[in-house]
């Protein structure tokens, strides 16, 4: 950020504020526009581990650890056809409460009940049954989550805060969330997906008529 501040001849606080504002705008845009998805969708779900400030085992001994320090799990739900990230949730755990919150958000964005494919994490069973009922179409198959696991790799490769064994980890939970919002907005609305013949996931899901740009996102920031 310091390099960007020098290049633009502005203070680093200005750059930091712009990133926060853009992250909030990206999250709000996703919340408004990634809804009303029609058809019986196959949604692959997975979780990505990362940490904020310090690894969980070191938080107690860390100096001035902020709120949200420790393990951070990102839950993602990807539509197997359009490759759209339909829902994502950043939490501190992989427990049933997190699974229920994630499934509730996913349910709110789909018109029809989906076919859900997850790994064998027990929290998924409770989350799926709590939100979609005991008759939900839910398969726990490691081989069935290949698309979302490949997207997890995309997140790790494109976001240094998720890279293992790095000094680029987030120091604050809010900063971690900001970069996640921006990365997933770029993935859904800006980036051409190799399997979609030059379209973005949002275009493939009929949520956007064309490619969006960072200028479009900045226009969403309230004056």
PDB file of C-alpha atoms in Angstrom:
ATOM      1  CA  UNK A   1       0.000   0.000   0.000  1.00  0.00           C
ATOM      2  CA  UNK A   2       2.894   2.343   0.667  1.00  0.00           C
ATOM      3  CA  UNK A   3       4.065   1.963  -2.919  1.00  0.00           C
ATOM      4  CA  UNK A   4       0.585   2.764  -4.182  1.00  0.00           C
ATOM      5  CA  UNK A   5       0.404   5.793  -1.918  1.00  0.00           C
ATOM      6  CA  UNK A   6       3.728   7.104  -3.259  1.00  0.00           C
ATOM      7  CA  UNK A   7       2.715   6.446  -6.867  1.00  0.00           C
ATOM      8  CA  UNK A   8      -0.602   8.275  -6.449  1.00  0.00           C
ATOM      9  CA  UNK A   9       0.935  10.960  -4.205  1.00  0.00           C
ATOM     10  CA  UNK A  10      -1.634  10.416  -1.450  1.00  0.00           C
ATOM     11  CA  UNK A  11      -1.370   9.319   2.154  1.00  0.00           C
ATOM     12  CA  UNK A  12      -1.410   5.635   3.047  1.00  0.00           C
ATOM     13  CA  UNK A  13      -4.551   6.311   5.091  1.00  0.00           C
ATOM     14  CA  UNK A  14      -6.292   7.393   1.886  1.00  0.00           C
ATOM     15  CA  UNK A  15      -5.348   4.128   0.187  1.00  0.00           C
ATOM     16  CA  UNK A  16      -6.438   2.116   3.224  1.00  0.00           C
ATOM     17  CA  UNK A  17      -9.799   3.878   3.385  1.00  0.00           C
ATOM     18  CA  UNK A  18     -10.405   3.341  -0.334  1.00  0.00           C
ATOM     19  CA  UNK A  19      -9.748  -0.385   0.074  1.00  0.00           C
ATOM     20  CA  UNK A  20     -12.148  -0.612   3.022  1.00  0.00           C
ATOM     21  CA  UNK A  21     -14.824   1.312   1.147  1.00  0.00           C
ATOM     22  CA  UNK A  22     -14.363  -0.814  -1.963  1.00  0.00           C
ATOM     23  CA  UNK A  23     -14.523  -4.006   0.098  1.00  0.00           C
ATOM     24  CA  UNK A  24     -17.778  -2.908   1.710  1.00  0.00           C
ATOM     25  CA  UNK A  25     -19.173  -1.984  -1.712  1.00  0.00           C
ATOM     26  CA  UNK A  26     -18.176  -5.393  -3.107  1.00  0.00           C
ATOM     27  CA  UNK A  27     -19.887  -7.206  -0.240  1.00  0.00           C
ATOM     28  CA  UNK A  28     -23.026  -5.097  -0.621  1.00  0.00           C
ATOM     29  CA  UNK A  29     -23.078  -5.625  -4.400  1.00  0.00           C
ATOM     30  CA  UNK A  30     -22.811  -9.374  -3.972  1.00  0.00           C
ATOM     31  CA  UNK A  31     -25.579  -9.333  -1.391  1.00  0.00           C
ATOM     32  CA  UNK A  32     -27.930  -7.387  -3.698  1.00  0.00           C
ATOM     33  CA  UNK A  33     -27.194  -9.015  -7.027  1.00  0.00           C
ATOM     34  CA  UNK A  34     -26.344 -12.654  -6.306  1.00  0.00           C
ATOM     35  CA  UNK A  35     -29.969 -13.580  -5.629  1.00  0.00           C
ATOM     36  CA  UNK A  36     -32.934 -15.128  -7.398  1.00  0.00           C
ATOM     37  CA  UNK A  37     -30.799 -17.793  -9.058  1.00  0.00           C
ATOM     38  CA  UNK A  38     -33.186 -20.071 -10.929  1.00  0.00           C
ATOM     39  CA  UNK A  39     -33.015 -23.780 -11.682  1.00  0.00           C
ATOM     40  CA  UNK A  40     -31.982 -26.774  -9.630  1.00  0.00           C
ATOM     41  CA  UNK A  41     -28.357 -25.950  -9.010  1.00  0.00           C
ATOM     42  CA  UNK A  42     -25.636 -28.316  -7.847  1.00  0.00           C
ATOM     43  CA  UNK A  43     -23.766 -26.378  -5.196  1.00  0.00           C
ATOM     44  CA  UNK A  44     -20.353 -27.605  -4.091  1.00  0.00           C
ATOM     45  CA  UNK A  45     -19.343 -26.400  -0.624  1.00  0.00           C
ATOM     46  CA  UNK A  46     -16.006 -26.297   1.143  1.00  0.00           C
ATOM     47  CA  UNK A  47     -14.037 -24.356   3.757  1.00  0.00           C
ATOM     48  CA  UNK A  48     -10.656 -22.655   3.551  1.00  0.00           C
ATOM     49  CA  UNK A  49      -8.393 -22.259   6.575  1.00  0.00           C
ATOM     50  CA  UNK A  50      -6.422 -19.104   7.290  1.00  0.00           C
ATOM     51  CA  UNK A  51      -5.601 -17.033  10.338  1.00  0.00           C
ATOM     52  CA  UNK A  52      -5.599 -13.446  11.519  1.00  0.00           C
ATOM     53  CA  UNK A  53      -2.768 -11.869  13.540  1.00  0.00           C
ATOM     54  CA  UNK A  54      -1.555 -15.203  14.955  1.00  0.00           C
ATOM     55  CA  UNK A  55      -2.329 -18.877  14.706  1.00  0.00           C
ATOM     56  CA  UNK A  56      -4.946 -19.964  17.213  1.00  0.00           C
ATOM     57  CA  UNK A  57      -2.461 -21.771  19.462  1.00  0.00           C
ATOM     58  CA  UNK A  58      -0.405 -18.569  19.780  1.00  0.00           C
ATOM     59  CA  UNK A  59      -3.195 -16.048  20.375  1.00  0.00           C
ATOM     60  CA  UNK A  60      -3.177 -16.343  24.177  1.00  0.00           C
ATOM     61  CA  UNK A  61       0.508 -15.442  24.316  1.00  0.00           C
ATOM     62  CA  UNK A  62       0.385 -12.825  21.563  1.00  0.00           C
ATOM     63  CA  UNK A  63       0.959  -9.190  22.441  1.00  0.00           C
ATOM     64  CA  UNK A  64      -2.152  -6.994  22.107  1.00  0.00           C
ATOM     65  CA  UNK A  65      -4.073  -9.500  19.988  1.00  0.00           C
ATOM     66  CA  UNK A  66      -7.118  -7.736  18.447  1.00  0.00           C
ATOM     67  CA  UNK A  67     -10.673  -9.052  18.334  1.00  0.00           C
ATOM     68  CA  UNK A  68     -10.971 -11.730  15.689  1.00  0.00           C
ATOM     69  CA  UNK A  69      -7.392 -12.937  16.083  1.00  0.00           C
ATOM     70  CA  UNK A  70      -6.758 -16.618  15.445  1.00  0.00           C
ATOM     71  CA  UNK A  71      -8.281 -19.112  13.059  1.00  0.00           C
ATOM     72  CA  UNK A  72     -10.435 -17.772  10.221  1.00  0.00           C
ATOM     73  CA  UNK A  73     -12.497 -20.135   8.079  1.00  0.00           C
ATOM     74  CA  UNK A  74     -13.986 -19.073   4.754  1.00  0.00           C
ATOM     75  CA  UNK A  75     -17.024 -21.137   3.741  1.00  0.00           C
ATOM     76  CA  UNK A  76     -17.760 -21.086   0.008  1.00  0.00           C
ATOM     77  CA  UNK A  77     -20.639 -22.408  -2.081  1.00  0.00           C
ATOM     78  CA  UNK A  78     -19.941 -22.726  -5.822  1.00  0.00           C
ATOM     79  CA  UNK A  79     -22.478 -23.479  -8.562  1.00  0.00           C
ATOM     80  CA  UNK A  80     -21.056 -26.383 -10.573  1.00  0.00           C
ATOM     81  CA  UNK A  81     -22.519 -25.136 -13.880  1.00  0.00           C
ATOM     82  CA  UNK A  82     -21.776 -21.407 -13.883  1.00  0.00           C
ATOM     83  CA  UNK A  83     -18.802 -21.633 -11.475  1.00  0.00           C
ATOM     84  CA  UNK A  84     -20.392 -18.716  -9.593  1.00  0.00           C
ATOM     85  CA  UNK A  85     -19.574 -18.277  -5.918  1.00  0.00           C
ATOM     86  CA  UNK A  86     -23.163 -18.080  -4.743  1.00  0.00           C
ATOM     87  CA  UNK A  87     -22.475 -17.695  -1.052  1.00  0.00           C
ATOM     88  CA  UNK A  88     -19.468 -17.214   1.197  1.00  0.00           C
ATOM     89  CA  UNK A  89     -19.041 -16.696   4.906  1.00  0.00           C
ATOM     90  CA  UNK A  90     -15.995 -15.732   6.954  1.00  0.00           C
ATOM     91  CA  UNK A  91     -16.110 -17.080  10.517  1.00  0.00           C
ATOM     92  CA  UNK A  92     -13.843 -18.261  13.292  1.00  0.00           C
ATOM     93  CA  UNK A  93     -14.976 -21.868  13.256  1.00  0.00           C
ATOM     94  CA  UNK A  94     -16.247 -24.932  11.436  1.00  0.00           C
ATOM     95  CA  UNK A  95     -19.012 -25.645  13.939  1.00  0.00           C
ATOM     96  CA  UNK A  96     -22.716 -26.264  13.409  1.00  0.00           C
ATOM     97  CA  UNK A  97     -23.650 -22.614  14.051  1.00  0.00           C
ATOM     98  CA  UNK A  98     -21.344 -21.510  11.235  1.00  0.00           C
ATOM     99  CA  UNK A  99     -22.714 -24.205   8.935  1.00  0.00           C
ATOM    100  CA  UNK A 100     -26.295 -23.148   9.645  1.00  0.00           C
ATOM    101  CA  UNK A 101     -25.504 -19.471   8.997  1.00  0.00           C
ATOM    102  CA  UNK A 102     -23.779 -20.400   5.742  1.00  0.00           C
ATOM    103  CA  UNK A 103     -26.654 -22.601   4.565  1.00  0.00           C
ATOM    104  CA  UNK A 104     -29.218 -19.923   5.428  1.00  0.00           C
ATOM    105  CA  UNK A 105     -27.406 -17.404   3.272  1.00  0.00           C
ATOM    106  CA  UNK A 106     -27.097 -19.935   0.449  1.00  0.00           C
ATOM    107  CA  UNK A 107     -30.801 -20.776   0.638  1.00  0.00           C
ATOM    108  CA  UNK A 108     -31.763 -17.097   0.452  1.00  0.00           C
ATOM    109  CA  UNK A 109     -30.020 -16.748  -2.932  1.00  0.00           C
ATOM    110  CA  UNK A 110     -31.601 -19.721  -4.712  1.00  0.00           C
ATOM    111  CA  UNK A 111     -35.127 -20.045  -6.106  1.00  0.00           C
ATOM    112  CA  UNK A 112     -35.195 -23.843  -6.005  1.00  0.00           C
ATOM    113  CA  UNK A 113     -33.755 -26.233  -3.449  1.00  0.00           C
ATOM    114  CA  UNK A 114     -30.277 -27.235  -4.625  1.00  0.00           C
ATOM    115  CA  UNK A 115     -28.342 -30.445  -4.817  1.00  0.00           C
ATOM    116  CA  UNK A 116     -25.628 -29.971  -2.192  1.00  0.00           C
ATOM    117  CA  UNK A 117     -22.258 -31.672  -2.342  1.00  0.00           C
ATOM    118  CA  UNK A 118     -19.880 -31.352   0.605  1.00  0.00           C
ATOM    119  CA  UNK A 119     -17.035 -33.176   2.250  1.00  0.00           C
ATOM    120  CA  UNK A 120     -17.643 -35.321   5.335  1.00  0.00           C
ATOM    121  CA  UNK A 121     -17.474 -32.493   7.878  1.00  0.00           C
ATOM    122  CA  UNK A 122     -20.178 -33.319  10.443  1.00  0.00           C
ATOM    123  CA  UNK A 123     -21.274 -29.674  10.728  1.00  0.00           C
ATOM    124  CA  UNK A 124     -22.628 -29.824   7.190  1.00  0.00           C
ATOM    125  CA  UNK A 125     -25.157 -32.494   8.122  1.00  0.00           C
ATOM    126  CA  UNK A 126     -26.662 -30.329  10.850  1.00  0.00           C
ATOM    127  CA  UNK A 127     -26.509 -27.170   8.754  1.00  0.00           C
ATOM    128  CA  UNK A 128     -28.166 -28.773   5.718  1.00  0.00           C
ATOM    129  CA  UNK A 129     -30.912 -30.477   7.704  1.00  0.00           C
ATOM    130  CA  UNK A 130     -31.605 -27.369   9.796  1.00  0.00           C
ATOM    131  CA  UNK A 131     -32.070 -25.151   6.725  1.00  0.00           C
ATOM    132  CA  UNK A 132     -33.161 -27.462   3.902  1.00  0.00           C
ATOM    133  CA  UNK A 133     -34.815 -30.247   5.891  1.00  0.00           C
ATOM    134  CA  UNK A 134     -34.103 -33.935   6.289  1.00  0.00           C
ATOM    135  CA  UNK A 135     -35.197 -34.620   2.712  1.00  0.00           C
ATOM    136  CA  UNK A 136     -32.542 -32.316   1.265  1.00  0.00           C
ATOM    137  CA  UNK A 137     -30.492 -33.601  -1.648  1.00  0.00           C
ATOM    138  CA  UNK A 138     -27.124 -33.791   0.059  1.00  0.00           C
ATOM    139  CA  UNK A 139     -24.148 -35.921  -0.907  1.00  0.00           C
ATOM    140  CA  UNK A 140     -20.890 -36.073   1.029  1.00  0.00           C
ATOM    141  CA  UNK A 141     -18.276 -36.942  -1.561  1.00  0.00           C
ATOM    142  CA  UNK A 142     -14.705 -35.769  -1.762  1.00  0.00           C
ATOM    143  CA  UNK A 143     -14.629 -36.339  -5.519  1.00  0.00           C
ATOM    144  CA  UNK A 144     -17.829 -34.297  -5.924  1.00  0.00           C
ATOM    145  CA  UNK A 145     -16.252 -31.086  -4.608  1.00  0.00           C
ATOM    146  CA  UNK A 146     -13.517 -30.822  -7.232  1.00  0.00           C
ATOM    147  CA  UNK A 147     -14.672 -27.457  -8.636  1.00  0.00           C
ATOM    148  CA  UNK A 148     -14.897 -25.694  -5.298  1.00  0.00           C
ATOM    149  CA  UNK A 149     -11.602 -27.186  -4.152  1.00  0.00           C
ATOM    150  CA  UNK A 150      -9.982 -25.876  -7.330  1.00  0.00           C
ATOM    151  CA  UNK A 151     -11.458 -22.490  -6.514  1.00  0.00           C
ATOM    152  CA  UNK A 152      -9.919 -22.723  -3.045  1.00  0.00           C
ATOM    153  CA  UNK A 153      -6.564 -22.989  -4.802  1.00  0.00           C
ATOM    154  CA  UNK A 154      -7.463 -19.914  -6.844  1.00  0.00           C
ATOM    155  CA  UNK A 155      -8.089 -18.011  -3.620  1.00  0.00           C
ATOM    156  CA  UNK A 156      -4.793 -19.109  -2.096  1.00  0.00           C
ATOM    157  CA  UNK A 157      -2.803 -18.307  -5.230  1.00  0.00           C
ATOM    158  CA  UNK A 158      -4.454 -14.922  -5.752  1.00  0.00           C
ATOM    159  CA  UNK A 159      -4.621 -13.690  -2.175  1.00  0.00           C
ATOM    160  CA  UNK A 160      -1.379 -13.681  -0.204  1.00  0.00           C
ATOM    161  CA  UNK A 161      -3.321 -13.449   3.056  1.00  0.00           C
ATOM    162  CA  UNK A 162      -4.408 -17.057   2.466  1.00  0.00           C
ATOM    163  CA  UNK A 163      -0.985 -18.355   1.472  1.00  0.00           C
ATOM    164  CA  UNK A 164       0.495 -20.823   3.945  1.00  0.00           C
ATOM    165  CA  UNK A 165       3.857 -20.052   5.576  1.00  0.00           C
ATOM    166  CA  UNK A 166       3.839 -16.362   4.713  1.00  0.00           C
ATOM    167  CA  UNK A 167       4.351 -13.064   6.526  1.00  0.00           C
ATOM    168  CA  UNK A 168       1.550 -11.559   4.453  1.00  0.00           C
ATOM    169  CA  UNK A 169      -1.229 -12.782   6.758  1.00  0.00           C
ATOM    170  CA  UNK A 170      -3.905 -10.323   7.861  1.00  0.00           C
ATOM    171  CA  UNK A 171      -3.288  -8.427  11.078  1.00  0.00           C
ATOM    172  CA  UNK A 172      -6.964  -7.510  11.523  1.00  0.00           C
ATOM    173  CA  UNK A 173     -10.127  -9.510  10.847  1.00  0.00           C
ATOM    174  CA  UNK A 174     -11.670  -6.529   9.037  1.00  0.00           C
ATOM    175  CA  UNK A 175      -8.718  -6.324   6.623  1.00  0.00           C
ATOM    176  CA  UNK A 176      -8.978 -10.066   5.969  1.00  0.00           C
ATOM    177  CA  UNK A 177     -12.664  -9.667   5.118  1.00  0.00           C
ATOM    178  CA  UNK A 178     -12.001  -6.656   2.878  1.00  0.00           C
ATOM    179  CA  UNK A 179      -9.550  -8.514   0.681  1.00  0.00           C
ATOM    180  CA  UNK A 180     -11.842 -11.540   0.500  1.00  0.00           C
ATOM    181  CA  UNK A 181     -14.778  -9.377  -0.650  1.00  0.00           C
ATOM    182  CA  UNK A 182     -12.649  -7.769  -3.358  1.00  0.00           C
ATOM    183  CA  UNK A 183     -11.180 -11.035  -4.596  1.00  0.00           C
ATOM    184  CA  UNK A 184     -14.534 -12.809  -4.876  1.00  0.00           C
ATOM    185  CA  UNK A 185     -16.156  -9.796  -6.573  1.00  0.00           C
ATOM    186  CA  UNK A 186     -13.353  -9.834  -9.129  1.00  0.00           C
ATOM    187  CA  UNK A 187     -13.822 -13.593  -9.623  1.00  0.00           C
ATOM    188  CA  UNK A 188     -17.608 -13.445 -10.053  1.00  0.00           C
ATOM    189  CA  UNK A 189     -17.997 -10.262 -12.099  1.00  0.00           C
ATOM    190  CA  UNK A 190     -14.686  -9.319 -13.754  1.00  0.00           C
ATOM    191  CA  UNK A 191     -12.636 -12.383 -14.530  1.00  0.00           C
ATOM    192  CA  UNK A 192     -13.136 -14.530 -17.623  1.00  0.00           C
ATOM    193  CA  UNK A 193     -13.440 -18.174 -16.549  1.00  0.00           C
ATOM    194  CA  UNK A 194     -11.521 -20.640 -18.705  1.00  0.00           C
ATOM    195  CA  UNK A 195     -14.392 -23.147 -18.765  1.00  0.00           C
ATOM    196  CA  UNK A 196     -17.069 -20.603 -19.739  1.00  0.00           C
ATOM    197  CA  UNK A 197     -15.997 -19.605 -23.260  1.00  0.00           C
ATOM    198  CA  UNK A 198     -14.853 -16.144 -22.266  1.00  0.00           C
ATOM    199  CA  UNK A 199     -17.637 -15.265 -19.831  1.00  0.00           C
ATOM    200  CA  UNK A 200     -17.588 -14.466 -16.139  1.00  0.00           C
ATOM    201  CA  UNK A 201     -19.435 -16.708 -13.664  1.00  0.00           C
ATOM    202  CA  UNK A 202     -22.006 -13.930 -13.151  1.00  0.00           C
ATOM    203  CA  UNK A 203     -22.655 -13.787 -16.901  1.00  0.00           C
ATOM    204  CA  UNK A 204     -23.014 -17.583 -17.054  1.00  0.00           C
ATOM    205  CA  UNK A 205     -25.547 -17.425 -14.215  1.00  0.00           C
ATOM    206  CA  UNK A 206     -27.522 -14.638 -15.973  1.00  0.00           C
ATOM    207  CA  UNK A 207     -26.718 -12.161 -13.205  1.00  0.00           C
ATOM    208  CA  UNK A 208     -24.749  -9.718 -15.371  1.00  0.00           C
ATOM    209  CA  UNK A 209     -24.978  -8.916 -19.113  1.00  0.00           C
ATOM    210  CA  UNK A 210     -21.275  -8.225 -19.565  1.00  0.00           C
ATOM    211  CA  UNK A 211     -17.921  -7.876 -17.847  1.00  0.00           C
ATOM    212  CA  UNK A 212     -17.735  -5.389 -14.984  1.00  0.00           C
ATOM    213  CA  UNK A 213     -14.666  -3.370 -14.053  1.00  0.00           C
ATOM    214  CA  UNK A 214     -13.068  -1.851 -10.967  1.00  0.00           C
ATOM    215  CA  UNK A 215     -14.541   1.465 -12.123  1.00  0.00           C
ATOM    216  CA  UNK A 216     -18.008  -0.097 -11.837  1.00  0.00           C
ATOM    217  CA  UNK A 217     -17.244  -1.172  -8.282  1.00  0.00           C
ATOM    218  CA  UNK A 218     -15.886   2.231  -7.294  1.00  0.00           C
ATOM    219  CA  UNK A 219     -19.104   3.786  -8.585  1.00  0.00           C
ATOM    220  CA  UNK A 220     -20.922   1.747  -5.930  1.00  0.00           C
ATOM    221  CA  UNK A 221     -19.117   3.488  -3.079  1.00  0.00           C
ATOM    222  CA  UNK A 222     -21.468   5.999  -1.416  1.00  0.00           C
ATOM    223  CA  UNK A 223     -20.409   9.637  -1.768  1.00  0.00           C
TER     224      UNK A 223
END
